[in-house]
Amino acid sequence: MRKNKKLYNLALATTLTTAVVVAIAPTNAAAATVNFKDLPKTDVHYENVMDLADRGIIKGYHDGTFKPYQPIKRAHAAKIIAQALESKGILDTKNVTNPGFKDVPKTHPYYSEIAALANAGIINGYPDGTFGPEITLSRGQMSKIIARAYKLTSEAYNHPFKDISSSEFKKYITMLYKYGVTTGTTKTTYSPGAPVTRGQLATFVVRAENAYENRNYAAELKEEIENLTKDPAFAKVASVVGNSEGLVGNKLTIKASSINLNKSLNSLGDDLSKQLGKLIMDYNDAEDLLHLYDLTNSITFEANGQSYVVDAADTDLLTELSEKFGEFIKQLGNNGNTTLGDFLSRQGDSITIKVTVTFDNSNSASYDVVLEK
């Protein structure tokens, strides 16, 4: 599995929609001069609609209107979201696989956009095998699509909405509120069952783009790692790595003597992988940590003037990182049959490995992993 990716290829039973008018806009030069006679500059959605119009992602009707308060349907919503994602380099609408929706043939005007979103796990069809391109999209459904499209996390977060406690979309709505994508229909309501209007969709998309681009993944990763080491599950493997403190600042110390100094470097990665796997399985908030891993572009190990780059898109499980870490140790030791103890003796009894995590939005974080006797 590539990017969309790893443990996050969970079926999405979501829904997208349409609006009436989202066609491929003219060139940017032409789009930049567009004016919709029913969208004054004082309209709450004006800036966001014009943002997408200037980028050629949306377009109005032949009569010069945009109809910002008209409900949008799944097909048109799919078109807008897919093109917005593609404009940011997040989605490819050219190379797609037919998702097999009965009501979206390859001749459908928005087939490529719908297929691309389905391929990426952002939208799904109905149990009867249809996509429902002409069905109106609800605000609740849109929250799930936007959260998936822009990779917003799903941990609990305080919100003011009194009408979402029983909604199946509660956690997605919460995330949209957390990242400033929505403020609700009133100060205390979100209206999950209400239809999404064309103007609202434009605002959802532009705000989500801003949240995606400005999000501090490095800070979130550090918080998740700190939470992990405080979780009761960490105690189960603390003895294996000889460290009950976990991450201290940006440093994680692993006591090799707790692993077994007589172990060969060949088995180090496998042993660490098994222990990390147990930890992740028992960790209460593993989904959030794994989600951050899902947003990771690459991980680089560096020590003694050598480096080892892991393409996160090709590393299906977080536990495989331990195997890669072991591979790097073998690379440093020049011989997989060397024992861990002998390797560290040659390093002065300890070695510091710099681990740099680079996320999809170019945000990065670095940690020092100290392996010592």
PDB file of N, CA and C in Angstrom, residues 80-174:
ATOM      1  N   ILE A  80     -14.740  19.588  -7.143  1.00  0.00           N
ATOM      2  CA  ILE A  80     -14.076  20.720  -6.494  1.00  0.00           C
ATOM      3  C   ILE A  80     -12.955  20.247  -5.572  1.00  0.00           C
ATOM      4  N   ILE A  81     -13.282  19.287  -4.722  1.00  0.00           N
ATOM      5  CA  ILE A  81     -12.297  18.811  -3.751  1.00  0.00           C
ATOM      6  C   ILE A  81     -11.111  18.154  -4.443  1.00  0.00           C
ATOM      7  N   ALA A  82     -11.377  17.330  -5.432  1.00  0.00           N
ATOM      8  CA  ALA A  82     -10.290  16.652  -6.144  1.00  0.00           C
ATOM      9  C   ALA A  82      -9.375  17.647  -6.833  1.00  0.00           C
ATOM     10  N   GLN A  83      -9.944  18.646  -7.487  1.00  0.00           N
ATOM     11  CA  GLN A  83      -9.109  19.623  -8.176  1.00  0.00           C
ATOM     12  C   GLN A  83      -8.339  20.500  -7.190  1.00  0.00           C
ATOM     13  N   ALA A  84      -8.949  20.783  -6.043  1.00  0.00           N
ATOM     14  CA  ALA A  84      -8.239  21.564  -5.023  1.00  0.00           C
ATOM     15  C   ALA A  84      -7.060  20.763  -4.481  1.00  0.00           C
ATOM     16  N   LEU A  85      -7.277  19.482  -4.233  1.00  0.00           N
ATOM     17  CA  LEU A  85      -6.203  18.618  -3.744  1.00  0.00           C
ATOM     18  C   LEU A  85      -5.099  18.480  -4.785  1.00  0.00           C
ATOM     19  N   GLU A  86      -5.493  18.346  -6.035  1.00  0.00           N
ATOM     20  CA  GLU A  86      -4.491  18.203  -7.096  1.00  0.00           C
ATOM     21  C   GLU A  86      -3.670  19.481  -7.249  1.00  0.00           C
ATOM     22  N   SER A  87      -4.308  20.637  -7.053  1.00  0.00           N
ATOM     23  CA  SER A  87      -3.586  21.909  -7.185  1.00  0.00           C
ATOM     24  C   SER A  87      -2.510  22.053  -6.120  1.00  0.00           C
ATOM     25  N   LYS A  88      -2.649  21.293  -5.024  1.00  0.00           N
ATOM     26  CA  LYS A  88      -1.668  21.332  -3.935  1.00  0.00           C
ATOM     27  C   LYS A  88      -0.713  20.145  -3.995  1.00  0.00           C
ATOM     28  N   GLY A  89      -0.836  19.340  -5.029  1.00  0.00           N
ATOM     29  CA  GLY A  89       0.051  18.190  -5.172  1.00  0.00           C
ATOM     30  C   GLY A  89      -0.287  17.034  -4.259  1.00  0.00           C
ATOM     31  N   ILE A  90      -1.504  17.001  -3.733  1.00  0.00           N
ATOM     32  CA  ILE A  90      -1.909  15.956  -2.791  1.00  0.00           C
ATOM     33  C   ILE A  90      -2.587  14.789  -3.495  1.00  0.00           C
ATOM     34  N   LEU A  91      -3.163  15.032  -4.668  1.00  0.00           N
ATOM     35  CA  LEU A  91      -3.947  14.004  -5.361  1.00  0.00           C
ATOM     36  C   LEU A  91      -3.634  14.009  -6.852  1.00  0.00           C
ATOM     37  N   ASP A  92      -3.701  12.834  -7.463  1.00  0.00           N
ATOM     38  CA  ASP A  92      -3.486  12.695  -8.904  1.00  0.00           C
ATOM     39  C   ASP A  92      -4.799  12.239  -9.528  1.00  0.00           C
ATOM     40  N   THR A  93      -5.394  13.065 -10.375  1.00  0.00           N
ATOM     41  CA  THR A  93      -6.653  12.698 -11.020  1.00  0.00           C
ATOM     42  C   THR A  93      -6.444  12.130 -12.420  1.00  0.00           C
ATOM     43  N   LYS A  94      -5.196  12.029 -12.830  1.00  0.00           N
ATOM     44  CA  LYS A  94      -4.910  11.535 -14.183  1.00  0.00           C
ATOM     45  C   LYS A  94      -4.765  10.013 -14.221  1.00  0.00           C
ATOM     46  N   ASN A  95      -4.024   9.483 -13.260  1.00  0.00           N
ATOM     47  CA  ASN A  95      -3.771   8.038 -13.236  1.00  0.00           C
ATOM     48  C   ASN A  95      -4.673   7.391 -12.184  1.00  0.00           C
ATOM     49  N   VAL A  96      -5.845   6.983 -12.610  1.00  0.00           N
ATOM     50  CA  VAL A  96      -6.820   6.441 -11.669  1.00  0.00           C
ATOM     51  C   VAL A  96      -7.251   5.031 -12.052  1.00  0.00           C
ATOM     52  N   THR A  97      -7.784   4.325 -11.076  1.00  0.00           N
ATOM     53  CA  THR A  97      -8.345   2.994 -11.283  1.00  0.00           C
ATOM     54  C   THR A  97      -9.846   3.090 -11.116  1.00  0.00           C
ATOM     55  N   ASN A  98     -10.581   2.419 -11.965  1.00  0.00           N
ATOM     56  CA  ASN A  98     -12.041   2.487 -11.911  1.00  0.00           C
ATOM     57  C   ASN A  98     -12.549   1.926 -10.580  1.00  0.00           C
ATOM     58  N   PRO A  99     -13.212   2.748  -9.752  1.00  0.00           N
ATOM     59  CA  PRO A  99     -13.713   2.266  -8.466  1.00  0.00           C
ATOM     60  C   PRO A  99     -14.953   1.385  -8.608  1.00  0.00           C
ATOM     61  N   GLY A 100     -15.508   1.349  -9.813  1.00  0.00           N
ATOM     62  CA  GLY A 100     -16.630   0.446 -10.082  1.00  0.00           C
ATOM     63  C   GLY A 100     -17.999   0.902  -9.640  1.00  0.00           C
ATOM     64  N   PHE A 101     -18.198   2.200  -9.477  1.00  0.00           N
ATOM     65  CA  PHE A 101     -19.530   2.683  -9.109  1.00  0.00           C
ATOM     66  C   PHE A 101     -20.490   2.480 -10.286  1.00  0.00           C
ATOM     67  N   LYS A 102     -21.637   1.864 -10.013  1.00  0.00           N
ATOM     68  CA  LYS A 102     -22.596   1.561 -11.078  1.00  0.00           C
ATOM     69  C   LYS A 102     -23.100   2.800 -11.800  1.00  0.00           C
ATOM     70  N   ASP A 103     -23.171   3.908 -11.075  1.00  0.00           N
ATOM     71  CA  ASP A 103     -23.753   5.128 -11.642  1.00  0.00           C
ATOM     72  C   ASP A 103     -22.702   6.173 -12.037  1.00  0.00           C
ATOM     73  N   VAL A 104     -21.430   5.757 -12.088  1.00  0.00           N
ATOM     74  CA  VAL A 104     -20.374   6.669 -12.535  1.00  0.00           C
ATOM     75  C   VAL A 104     -19.539   5.965 -13.603  1.00  0.00           C
ATOM     76  N   PRO A 105     -20.052   5.926 -14.833  1.00  0.00           N
ATOM     77  CA  PRO A 105     -19.285   5.293 -15.914  1.00  0.00           C
ATOM     78  C   PRO A 105     -18.064   6.142 -16.281  1.00  0.00           C
ATOM     79  N   LYS A 106     -17.172   5.583 -17.042  1.00  0.00           N
ATOM     80  CA  LYS A 106     -15.966   6.322 -17.439  1.00  0.00           C
ATOM     81  C   LYS A 106     -16.301   7.538 -18.290  1.00  0.00           C
ATOM     82  N   THR A 107     -17.497   7.563 -18.815  1.00  0.00           N
ATOM     83  CA  THR A 107     -17.917   8.702 -19.642  1.00  0.00           C
ATOM     84  C   THR A 107     -18.506   9.844 -18.795  1.00  0.00           C
ATOM     85  N   HIS A 108     -18.649   9.617 -17.497  1.00  0.00           N
ATOM     86  CA  HIS A 108     -19.203  10.660 -16.619  1.00  0.00           C
ATOM     87  C   HIS A 108     -18.243  11.855 -16.621  1.00  0.00           C
ATOM     88  N   PRO A 109     -18.754  13.072 -16.708  1.00  0.00           N
ATOM     89  CA  PRO A 109     -17.872  14.249 -16.773  1.00  0.00           C
ATOM     90  C   PRO A 109     -16.914  14.384 -15.586  1.00  0.00           C
ATOM     91  N   TYR A 110     -17.269  13.811 -14.450  1.00  0.00           N
ATOM     92  CA  TYR A 110     -16.406  13.923 -13.276  1.00  0.00           C
ATOM     93  C   TYR A 110     -15.834  12.573 -12.851  1.00  0.00           C
ATOM     94  N   TYR A 111     -15.790  11.654 -13.784  1.00  0.00           N
ATOM     95  CA  TYR A 111     -15.290  10.307 -13.483  1.00  0.00           C
ATOM     96  C   TYR A 111     -13.891  10.326 -12.870  1.00  0.00           C
ATOM     97  N   SER A 112     -12.963  11.056 -13.460  1.00  0.00           N
ATOM     98  CA  SER A 112     -11.573  11.064 -12.987  1.00  0.00           C
ATOM     99  C   SER A 112     -11.469  11.575 -11.559  1.00  0.00           C
ATOM    100  N   GLU A 113     -12.203  12.651 -11.254  1.00  0.00           N
ATOM    101  CA  GLU A 113     -12.147  13.222  -9.915  1.00  0.00           C
ATOM    102  C   GLU A 113     -12.748  12.273  -8.877  1.00  0.00           C
ATOM    103  N   ILE A 114     -13.897  11.673  -9.224  1.00  0.00           N
ATOM    104  CA  ILE A 114     -14.547  10.737  -8.304  1.00  0.00           C
ATOM    105  C   ILE A 114     -13.665   9.511  -8.096  1.00  0.00           C
ATOM    106  N   ALA A 115     -13.090   8.999  -9.180  1.00  0.00           N
ATOM    107  CA  ALA A 115     -12.225   7.824  -9.081  1.00  0.00           C
ATOM    108  C   ALA A 115     -10.987   8.118  -8.245  1.00  0.00           C
ATOM    109  N   ALA A 116     -10.389   9.288  -8.449  1.00  0.00           N
ATOM    110  CA  ALA A 116      -9.179   9.643  -7.699  1.00  0.00           C
ATOM    111  C   ALA A 116      -9.457   9.708  -6.199  1.00  0.00           C
ATOM    112  N   LEU A 117     -10.584  10.304  -5.835  1.00  0.00           N
ATOM    113  CA  LEU A 117     -10.941  10.402  -4.417  1.00  0.00           C
ATOM    114  C   LEU A 117     -11.239   9.027  -3.823  1.00  0.00           C
ATOM    115  N   ALA A 118     -11.904   8.188  -4.605  1.00  0.00           N
ATOM    116  CA  ALA A 118     -12.209   6.836  -4.131  1.00  0.00           C
ATOM    117  C   ALA A 118     -10.919   6.029  -3.991  1.00  0.00           C
ATOM    118  N   ASN A 119     -10.020   6.145  -4.961  1.00  0.00           N
ATOM    119  CA  ASN A 119      -8.733   5.437  -4.906  1.00  0.00           C
ATOM    120  C   ASN A 119      -7.933   5.839  -3.681  1.00  0.00           C
ATOM    121  N   ALA A 120      -8.059   7.105  -3.280  1.00  0.00           N
ATOM    122  CA  ALA A 120      -7.297   7.621  -2.136  1.00  0.00           C
ATOM    123  C   ALA A 120      -7.971   7.329  -0.801  1.00  0.00           C
ATOM    124  N   GLY A 121      -9.147   6.685  -0.831  1.00  0.00           N
ATOM    125  CA  GLY A 121      -9.835   6.371   0.408  1.00  0.00           C
ATOM    126  C   GLY A 121     -10.528   7.562   1.037  1.00  0.00           C
ATOM    127  N   ILE A 122     -10.749   8.605   0.246  1.00  0.00           N
ATOM    128  CA  ILE A 122     -11.386   9.818   0.770  1.00  0.00           C
ATOM    129  C   ILE A 122     -12.901   9.731   0.694  1.00  0.00           C
ATOM    130  N   ILE A 123     -13.419   9.052  -0.325  1.00  0.00           N
ATOM    131  CA  ILE A 123     -14.864   8.860  -0.451  1.00  0.00           C
ATOM    132  C   ILE A 123     -15.164   7.396  -0.733  1.00  0.00           C
ATOM    133  N   ASN A 124     -16.374   7.002  -0.441  1.00  0.00           N
ATOM    134  CA  ASN A 124     -16.862   5.664  -0.740  1.00  0.00           C
ATOM    135  C   ASN A 124     -18.273   5.769  -1.280  1.00  0.00           C
ATOM    136  N   GLY A 125     -18.710   4.710  -1.896  1.00  0.00           N
ATOM    137  CA  GLY A 125     -20.068   4.692  -2.397  1.00  0.00           C
ATOM    138  C   GLY A 125     -21.013   4.058  -1.402  1.00  0.00           C
ATOM    139  N   TYR A 126     -22.193   3.722  -1.882  1.00  0.00           N
ATOM    140  CA  TYR A 126     -23.210   3.104  -1.042  1.00  0.00           C
ATOM    141  C   TYR A 126     -23.124   1.579  -1.133  1.00  0.00           C
ATOM    142  N   PRO A 127     -23.758   0.872  -0.177  1.00  0.00           N
ATOM    143  CA  PRO A 127     -23.711  -0.595  -0.178  1.00  0.00           C
ATOM    144  C   PRO A 127     -24.215  -1.241  -1.469  1.00  0.00           C
ATOM    145  N   ASP A 128     -25.075  -0.521  -2.194  1.00  0.00           N
ATOM    146  CA  ASP A 128     -25.606  -1.114  -3.432  1.00  0.00           C
ATOM    147  C   ASP A 128     -24.669  -0.916  -4.612  1.00  0.00           C
ATOM    148  N   GLY A 129     -23.477  -0.381  -4.354  1.00  0.00           N
ATOM    149  CA  GLY A 129     -22.500  -0.234  -5.437  1.00  0.00           C
ATOM    150  C   GLY A 129     -22.603   1.062  -6.206  1.00  0.00           C
ATOM    151  N   THR A 130     -23.439   1.985  -5.752  1.00  0.00           N
ATOM    152  CA  THR A 130     -23.578   3.277  -6.427  1.00  0.00           C
ATOM    153  C   THR A 130     -22.803   4.355  -5.666  1.00  0.00           C
ATOM    154  N   PHE A 131     -22.594   5.458  -6.337  1.00  0.00           N
ATOM    155  CA  PHE A 131     -21.941   6.598  -5.700  1.00  0.00           C
ATOM    156  C   PHE A 131     -22.949   7.684  -5.340  1.00  0.00           C
ATOM    157  N   GLY A 132     -24.029   7.753  -6.094  1.00  0.00           N
ATOM    158  CA  GLY A 132     -25.051   8.770  -5.822  1.00  0.00           C
ATOM    159  C   GLY A 132     -24.601  10.160  -6.195  1.00  0.00           C
ATOM    160  N   PRO A 133     -24.142  10.374  -7.426  1.00  0.00           N
ATOM    161  CA  PRO A 133     -23.614  11.679  -7.822  1.00  0.00           C
ATOM    162  C   PRO A 133     -24.611  12.826  -7.717  1.00  0.00           C
ATOM    163  N   GLU A 134     -25.906  12.519  -7.793  1.00  0.00           N
ATOM    164  CA  GLU A 134     -26.912  13.576  -7.746  1.00  0.00           C
ATOM    165  C   GLU A 134     -27.528  13.761  -6.361  1.00  0.00           C
ATOM    166  N   ILE A 135     -26.997  13.052  -5.368  1.00  0.00           N
ATOM    167  CA  ILE A 135     -27.505  13.191  -4.008  1.00  0.00           C
ATOM    168  C   ILE A 135     -26.844  14.394  -3.340  1.00  0.00           C
ATOM    169  N   THR A 136     -27.616  15.159  -2.604  1.00  0.00           N
ATOM    170  CA  THR A 136     -27.089  16.333  -1.900  1.00  0.00           C
ATOM    171  C   THR A 136     -26.231  15.893  -0.715  1.00  0.00           C
ATOM    172  N   LEU A 137     -25.143  16.585  -0.508  1.00  0.00           N
ATOM    173  CA  LEU A 137     -24.204  16.269   0.568  1.00  0.00           C
ATOM    174  C   LEU A 137     -24.584  16.986   1.854  1.00  0.00           C
ATOM    175  N   SER A 138     -24.500  16.281   2.972  1.00  0.00           N
ATOM    176  CA  SER A 138     -24.790  16.910   4.258  1.00  0.00           C
ATOM    177  C   SER A 138     -23.510  17.464   4.875  1.00  0.00           C
ATOM    178  N   ARG A 139     -23.667  18.356   5.842  1.00  0.00           N
ATOM    179  CA  ARG A 139     -22.508  18.945   6.510  1.00  0.00           C
ATOM    180  C   ARG A 139     -21.741  17.886   7.315  1.00  0.00           C
ATOM    181  N   GLY A 140     -22.466  16.911   7.823  1.00  0.00           N
ATOM    182  CA  GLY A 140     -21.799  15.840   8.550  1.00  0.00           C
ATOM    183  C   GLY A 140     -20.927  15.015   7.624  1.00  0.00           C
ATOM    184  N   GLN A 141     -21.469  14.637   6.485  1.00  0.00           N
ATOM    185  CA  GLN A 141     -20.714  13.863   5.502  1.00  0.00           C
ATOM    186  C   GLN A 141     -19.502  14.643   5.019  1.00  0.00           C
ATOM    187  N   MET A 142     -19.701  15.924   4.813  1.00  0.00           N
ATOM    188  CA  MET A 142     -18.593  16.743   4.333  1.00  0.00           C
ATOM    189  C   MET A 142     -17.471  16.808   5.362  1.00  0.00           C
ATOM    190  N   SER A 143     -17.810  16.799   6.647  1.00  0.00           N
ATOM    191  CA  SER A 143     -16.768  16.859   7.668  1.00  0.00           C
ATOM    192  C   SER A 143     -15.832  15.663   7.559  1.00  0.00           C
ATOM    193  N   LYS A 144     -16.388  14.495   7.272  1.00  0.00           N
ATOM    194  CA  LYS A 144     -15.565  13.291   7.149  1.00  0.00           C
ATOM    195  C   LYS A 144     -14.687  13.359   5.908  1.00  0.00           C
ATOM    196  N   ILE A 145     -15.245  13.831   4.827  1.00  0.00           N
ATOM    197  CA  ILE A 145     -14.497  13.934   3.578  1.00  0.00           C
ATOM    198  C   ILE A 145     -13.342  14.928   3.715  1.00  0.00           C
ATOM    199  N   ILE A 146     -13.634  16.085   4.273  1.00  0.00           N
ATOM    200  CA  ILE A 146     -12.599  17.110   4.441  1.00  0.00           C
ATOM    201  C   ILE A 146     -11.512  16.632   5.399  1.00  0.00           C
ATOM    202  N   ALA A 147     -11.910  15.994   6.505  1.00  0.00           N
ATOM    203  CA  ALA A 147     -10.925  15.496   7.465  1.00  0.00           C
ATOM    204  C   ALA A 147     -10.020  14.460   6.816  1.00  0.00           C
ATOM    205  N   ARG A 148     -10.600  13.562   6.007  1.00  0.00           N
ATOM    206  CA  ARG A 148      -9.805  12.548   5.320  1.00  0.00           C
ATOM    207  C   ARG A 148      -8.935  13.171   4.221  1.00  0.00           C
ATOM    208  N   ALA A 149      -9.517  14.081   3.469  1.00  0.00           N
ATOM    209  CA  ALA A 149      -8.790  14.680   2.348  1.00  0.00           C
ATOM    210  C   ALA A 149      -7.559  15.446   2.809  1.00  0.00           C
ATOM    211  N   TYR A 150      -7.702  16.177   3.911  1.00  0.00           N
ATOM    212  CA  TYR A 150      -6.595  17.007   4.385  1.00  0.00           C
ATOM    213  C   TYR A 150      -5.907  16.426   5.623  1.00  0.00           C
ATOM    214  N   LYS A 151      -6.190  15.129   5.876  1.00  0.00           N
ATOM    215  CA  LYS A 151      -5.453  14.351   6.874  1.00  0.00           C
ATOM    216  C   LYS A 151      -5.451  14.978   8.261  1.00  0.00           C
ATOM    217  N   LEU A 152      -6.641  15.358   8.710  1.00  0.00           N
ATOM    218  CA  LEU A 152      -6.772  15.914  10.052  1.00  0.00           C
ATOM    219  C   LEU A 152      -6.884  14.771  11.053  1.00  0.00           C
ATOM    220  N   THR A 153      -6.268  14.898  12.210  1.00  0.00           N
ATOM    221  CA  THR A 153      -6.274  13.838  13.197  1.00  0.00           C
ATOM    222  C   THR A 153      -7.628  13.713  13.870  1.00  0.00           C
ATOM    223  N   SER A 154      -7.819  12.629  14.625  1.00  0.00           N
ATOM    224  CA  SER A 154      -9.156  12.331  15.140  1.00  0.00           C
ATOM    225  C   SER A 154      -9.244  12.164  16.650  1.00  0.00           C
ATOM    226  N   GLU A 155      -8.271  12.672  17.402  1.00  0.00           N
ATOM    227  CA  GLU A 155      -8.375  12.543  18.850  1.00  0.00           C
ATOM    228  C   GLU A 155      -9.457  13.482  19.391  1.00  0.00           C
ATOM    229  N   ALA A 156      -9.869  13.232  20.635  1.00  0.00           N
ATOM    230  CA  ALA A 156     -10.934  14.041  21.232  1.00  0.00           C
ATOM    231  C   ALA A 156     -10.487  15.494  21.369  1.00  0.00           C
ATOM    232  N   TYR A 157     -11.428  16.401  21.221  1.00  0.00           N
ATOM    233  CA  TYR A 157     -11.111  17.824  21.340  1.00  0.00           C
ATOM    234  C   TYR A 157     -12.382  18.544  21.772  1.00  0.00           C
ATOM    235  N   ASN A 158     -12.240  19.500  22.673  1.00  0.00           N
ATOM    236  CA  ASN A 158     -13.407  20.236  23.164  1.00  0.00           C
ATOM    237  C   ASN A 158     -14.045  21.057  22.057  1.00  0.00           C
ATOM    238  N   HIS A 159     -15.358  21.097  22.054  1.00  0.00           N
ATOM    239  CA  HIS A 159     -16.098  21.857  21.041  1.00  0.00           C
ATOM    240  C   HIS A 159     -17.367  22.414  21.671  1.00  0.00           C
ATOM    241  N   PRO A 160     -17.981  23.397  21.057  1.00  0.00           N
ATOM    242  CA  PRO A 160     -19.182  24.020  21.631  1.00  0.00           C
ATOM    243  C   PRO A 160     -20.501  23.476  21.089  1.00  0.00           C
ATOM    244  N   PHE A 161     -20.446  22.490  20.164  1.00  0.00           N
ATOM    245  CA  PHE A 161     -21.651  22.056  19.467  1.00  0.00           C
ATOM    246  C   PHE A 161     -22.512  21.097  20.295  1.00  0.00           C
ATOM    247  N   LYS A 162     -23.763  21.481  20.492  1.00  0.00           N
ATOM    248  CA  LYS A 162     -24.684  20.676  21.293  1.00  0.00           C
ATOM    249  C   LYS A 162     -25.487  19.691  20.452  1.00  0.00           C
ATOM    250  N   ASP A 163     -25.337  19.751  19.123  1.00  0.00           N
ATOM    251  CA  ASP A 163     -26.170  18.909  18.256  1.00  0.00           C
ATOM    252  C   ASP A 163     -25.385  17.793  17.563  1.00  0.00           C
ATOM    253  N   ILE A 164     -24.199  17.440  18.063  1.00  0.00           N
ATOM    254  CA  ILE A 164     -23.416  16.393  17.376  1.00  0.00           C
ATOM    255  C   ILE A 164     -23.110  15.187  18.263  1.00  0.00           C
ATOM    256  N   SER A 165     -23.629  15.181  19.501  1.00  0.00           N
ATOM    257  CA  SER A 165     -23.284  14.097  20.428  1.00  0.00           C
ATOM    258  C   SER A 165     -23.644  12.721  19.895  1.00  0.00           C
ATOM    259  N   SER A 166     -24.732  12.614  19.137  1.00  0.00           N
ATOM    260  CA  SER A 166     -25.151  11.320  18.602  1.00  0.00           C
ATOM    261  C   SER A 166     -24.829  11.161  17.119  1.00  0.00           C
ATOM    262  N   SER A 167     -24.106  12.108  16.552  1.00  0.00           N
ATOM    263  CA  SER A 167     -23.787  12.051  15.125  1.00  0.00           C
ATOM    264  C   SER A 167     -22.638  11.088  14.853  1.00  0.00           C
ATOM    265  N   GLU A 168     -22.767  10.295  13.812  1.00  0.00           N
ATOM    266  CA  GLU A 168     -21.687   9.382  13.426  1.00  0.00           C
ATOM    267  C   GLU A 168     -20.453  10.146  12.940  1.00  0.00           C
ATOM    268  N   PHE A 169     -20.624  11.428  12.704  1.00  0.00           N
ATOM    269  CA  PHE A 169     -19.519  12.253  12.206  1.00  0.00           C
ATOM    270  C   PHE A 169     -18.893  13.124  13.297  1.00  0.00           C
ATOM    271  N   LYS A 170     -19.234  12.858  14.538  1.00  0.00           N
ATOM    272  CA  LYS A 170     -18.803  13.706  15.640  1.00  0.00           C
ATOM    273  C   LYS A 170     -17.293  13.950  15.653  1.00  0.00           C
ATOM    274  N   LYS A 171     -16.487  12.894  15.538  1.00  0.00           N
ATOM    275  CA  LYS A 171     -15.043  13.102  15.649  1.00  0.00           C
ATOM    276  C   LYS A 171     -14.485  13.919  14.487  1.00  0.00           C
ATOM    277  N   TYR A 172     -15.102  13.814  13.317  1.00  0.00           N
ATOM    278  CA  TYR A 172     -14.636  14.595  12.170  1.00  0.00           C
ATOM    279  C   TYR A 172     -15.033  16.066  12.319  1.00  0.00           C
ATOM    280  N   ILE A 173     -16.240  16.294  12.812  1.00  0.00           N
ATOM    281  CA  ILE A 173     -16.692  17.661  13.053  1.00  0.00           C
ATOM    282  C   ILE A 173     -15.789  18.312  14.098  1.00  0.00           C
ATOM    283  N   THR A 174     -15.444  17.534  15.123  1.00  0.00           N
ATOM    284  CA  THR A 174     -14.559  18.024  16.170  1.00  0.00           C
ATOM    285  C   THR A 174     -13.213  18.450  15.603  1.00  0.00           C
TER     286      THR A 174
END
